[in-house]
């Protein structure tokens, strides 16, 4: 069995579609608090007390509508990490469980040498100086101890 | 469980990095005709069709429209199923349910992908599968998601890069016996460890390739005197949305595989998987996943998978061969990949796997992986 020779005719194309995605009721509250008050909010389930970040329509554990908001972070624990090396410079990514939250947030890791990364280490959120109401208002997470807002 | 369901035909294309010799429908046709030939059946014997791919890769969103010229679906009930990485295993589950329900006697499942159509943009396709509000802006693509899982596994058990390398070394050895496989070239530990680091601890040779290919499998409640692989267990388990939810508790990223496997094991009467299965066709997108997920499947104790491979248990001539086909590490046409596992498992228990046949295989475990770490499992047996 082998691939036969065939005249290699192919058509080239490109699709560009702009989109706009609403963050919704819970997401709007979370992102507005981040943008306007530099606050990280968790969504606490009134039934099972699970605290979720980012917020969602219903509690993942029990399905109740979670409409209590509690402050989380800005520090937390690095659950796991990786350093991607496909681009011009290595970029570190990790899952950070903010203090007071049950879930982790996937984000960039800043101001840390790849060799220094360790699961379980303490991290803090670094907020972007320019706010747009998006998750990238958190610029990333850096080792705990420095300033929360430095960009 | 409704009607008993058997697989009586399985066909695959030659999977390659670029199948520029065929259009998408021609690629599908190649697999469908092979399945019909294997079953000794004509297209009139097919009552309904399920077909799927991961649409972003080809840039056509009514892909079942295109596919019909390959599936032979004109005038027949045909449904598209697209669940990302699990598309192929979802197709097998859907075909099973359609036949088990008694609604259709014989259903054709077809999975296909032409990753070369958007070559170099596989990560773009995968990133657009994720939530645009919270994860897409911070996601680093398929490799890094798996790397974060691998990093956690490695730090928990102290597994060495050499242990992971052993998985791809054995996969490549097996692929040499599989004419359909994409990567048919042996690799050494030194080569794996010297390959470029993609995302710690994942090196280039730890990851699966991207392939063009298709697979077709025939499910029926009336196998007659045809050689049959009986479906003995079927289950799937979906997952939460975000990687940060998946990792909650952090016992394992793929607890859905344990959930799905336990349900399927119960249906099939499997109480000790390591002893009862004769062969495993596992969806392992990378070496590290094979190690962790063998443990999720209960094939060995937690942290012991490196020994399973290191001691040769998983080899073609070992006690529990894993991926005699070479697995996903050697062949990955994404929408077909999960169905290839089912096709290969069925060929094994039907004794038709050619040079990659596991002697006397009677019970096969097949798995699918996709999305935010969700899982599907199908168990196939020579006996009903």
PDB file of N, CA and C in Angstrom, chain A residues 30 33-34 38-42 53 70-75 98 125 127 138 141:
ATOM      1  N   UNK A  30     -17.903  40.128  38.125  1.00  0.00           N
ATOM      2  CA  UNK A  30     -16.514  39.758  38.438  1.00  0.00           C
ATOM      3  C   UNK A  30     -15.525  40.672  37.712  1.00  0.00           C
ATOM      4  N   UNK A  33     -15.598  44.407  38.936  1.00  0.00           N
ATOM      5  CA  UNK A  33     -14.903  44.592  40.217  1.00  0.00           C
ATOM      6  C   UNK A  33     -13.388  44.608  40.005  1.00  0.00           C
ATOM      7  N   UNK A  34     -12.949  43.780  39.091  1.00  0.00           N
ATOM      8  CA  UNK A  34     -11.519  43.742  38.768  1.00  0.00           C
ATOM      9  C   UNK A  34     -11.094  45.048  38.085  1.00  0.00           C
ATOM     10  N   UNK A  38     -10.093  47.015  41.453  1.00  0.00           N
ATOM     11  CA  UNK A  38      -8.896  46.179  41.631  1.00  0.00           C
ATOM     12  C   UNK A  38      -9.141  45.048  42.615  1.00  0.00           C
ATOM     13  N   UNK A  39     -10.380  44.552  42.625  1.00  0.00           N
ATOM     14  CA  UNK A  39     -10.723  43.500  43.589  1.00  0.00           C
ATOM     15  C   UNK A  39     -10.947  42.178  42.872  1.00  0.00           C
ATOM     16  N   UNK A  40     -10.464  41.101  43.477  1.00  0.00           N
ATOM     17  CA  UNK A  40     -10.726  39.757  42.960  1.00  0.00           C
ATOM     18  C   UNK A  40     -11.863  39.160  43.769  1.00  0.00           C
ATOM     19  N   UNK A  41     -12.940  38.795  43.083  1.00  0.00           N
ATOM     20  CA  UNK A  41     -14.108  38.260  43.772  1.00  0.00           C
ATOM     21  C   UNK A  41     -14.303  36.782  43.444  1.00  0.00           C
ATOM     22  N   UNK A  42     -14.642  36.027  44.486  1.00  0.00           N
ATOM     23  CA  UNK A  42     -15.043  34.638  44.293  1.00  0.00           C
ATOM     24  C   UNK A  42     -16.548  34.547  44.461  1.00  0.00           C
ATOM     25  N   UNK A  53     -13.765  30.689  41.111  1.00  0.00           N
ATOM     26  CA  UNK A  53     -13.162  31.774  40.341  1.00  0.00           C
ATOM     27  C   UNK A  53     -12.676  31.154  39.031  1.00  0.00           C
ATOM     28  N   UNK A  70     -17.427  36.875  47.596  1.00  0.00           N
ATOM     29  CA  UNK A  70     -16.449  37.008  48.684  1.00  0.00           C
ATOM     30  C   UNK A  70     -15.100  37.387  48.079  1.00  0.00           C
ATOM     31  N   UNK A  71     -14.316  38.179  48.830  1.00  0.00           N
ATOM     32  CA  UNK A  71     -12.983  38.504  48.307  1.00  0.00           C
ATOM     33  C   UNK A  71     -12.089  37.262  48.296  1.00  0.00           C
ATOM     34  N   UNK A  72     -11.287  37.117  47.260  1.00  0.00           N
ATOM     35  CA  UNK A  72     -10.294  36.029  47.194  1.00  0.00           C
ATOM     36  C   UNK A  72      -8.940  36.634  46.860  1.00  0.00           C
ATOM     37  N   UNK A  73      -7.869  35.845  47.165  1.00  0.00           N
ATOM     38  CA  UNK A  73      -6.526  36.313  46.856  1.00  0.00           C
ATOM     39  C   UNK A  73      -6.174  37.558  47.666  1.00  0.00           C
ATOM     40  N   UNK A  74      -5.299  38.430  47.173  1.00  0.00           N
ATOM     41  CA  UNK A  74      -4.636  38.338  45.864  1.00  0.00           C
ATOM     42  C   UNK A  74      -3.501  37.319  45.820  1.00  0.00           C
ATOM     43  N   UNK A  75      -3.243  36.666  46.968  1.00  0.00           N
ATOM     44  CA  UNK A  75      -2.210  35.623  46.931  1.00  0.00           C
ATOM     45  C   UNK A  75      -2.861  34.257  46.783  1.00  0.00           C
ATOM     46  N   UNK A  98      -6.322  30.763  44.165  1.00  0.00           N
ATOM     47  CA  UNK A  98      -6.291  31.959  45.014  1.00  0.00           C
ATOM     48  C   UNK A  98      -6.761  31.613  46.426  1.00  0.00           C
ATOM     49  N   UNK A 125      -1.331  37.859  42.587  1.00  0.00           N
ATOM     50  CA  UNK A 125      -1.828  38.423  41.328  1.00  0.00           C
ATOM     51  C   UNK A 125      -1.128  39.738  41.047  1.00  0.00           C
ATOM     52  N   UNK A 127      -1.739  42.996  38.790  1.00  0.00           N
ATOM     53  CA  UNK A 127      -2.774  43.612  37.957  1.00  0.00           C
ATOM     54  C   UNK A 127      -2.150  44.542  36.930  1.00  0.00           C
ATOM     55  N   UNK A 138      -5.785  41.049  34.979  1.00  0.00           N
ATOM     56  CA  UNK A 138      -4.737  40.369  35.753  1.00  0.00           C
ATOM     57  C   UNK A 138      -3.622  40.101  34.742  1.00  0.00           C
ATOM     58  N   UNK A 141       0.648  36.108  37.408  1.00  0.00           N
ATOM     59  CA  UNK A 141       0.947  35.847  38.813  1.00  0.00           C
ATOM     60  C   UNK A 141       2.461  35.790  39.003  1.00  0.00           C
TER      61      UNK A 141
END
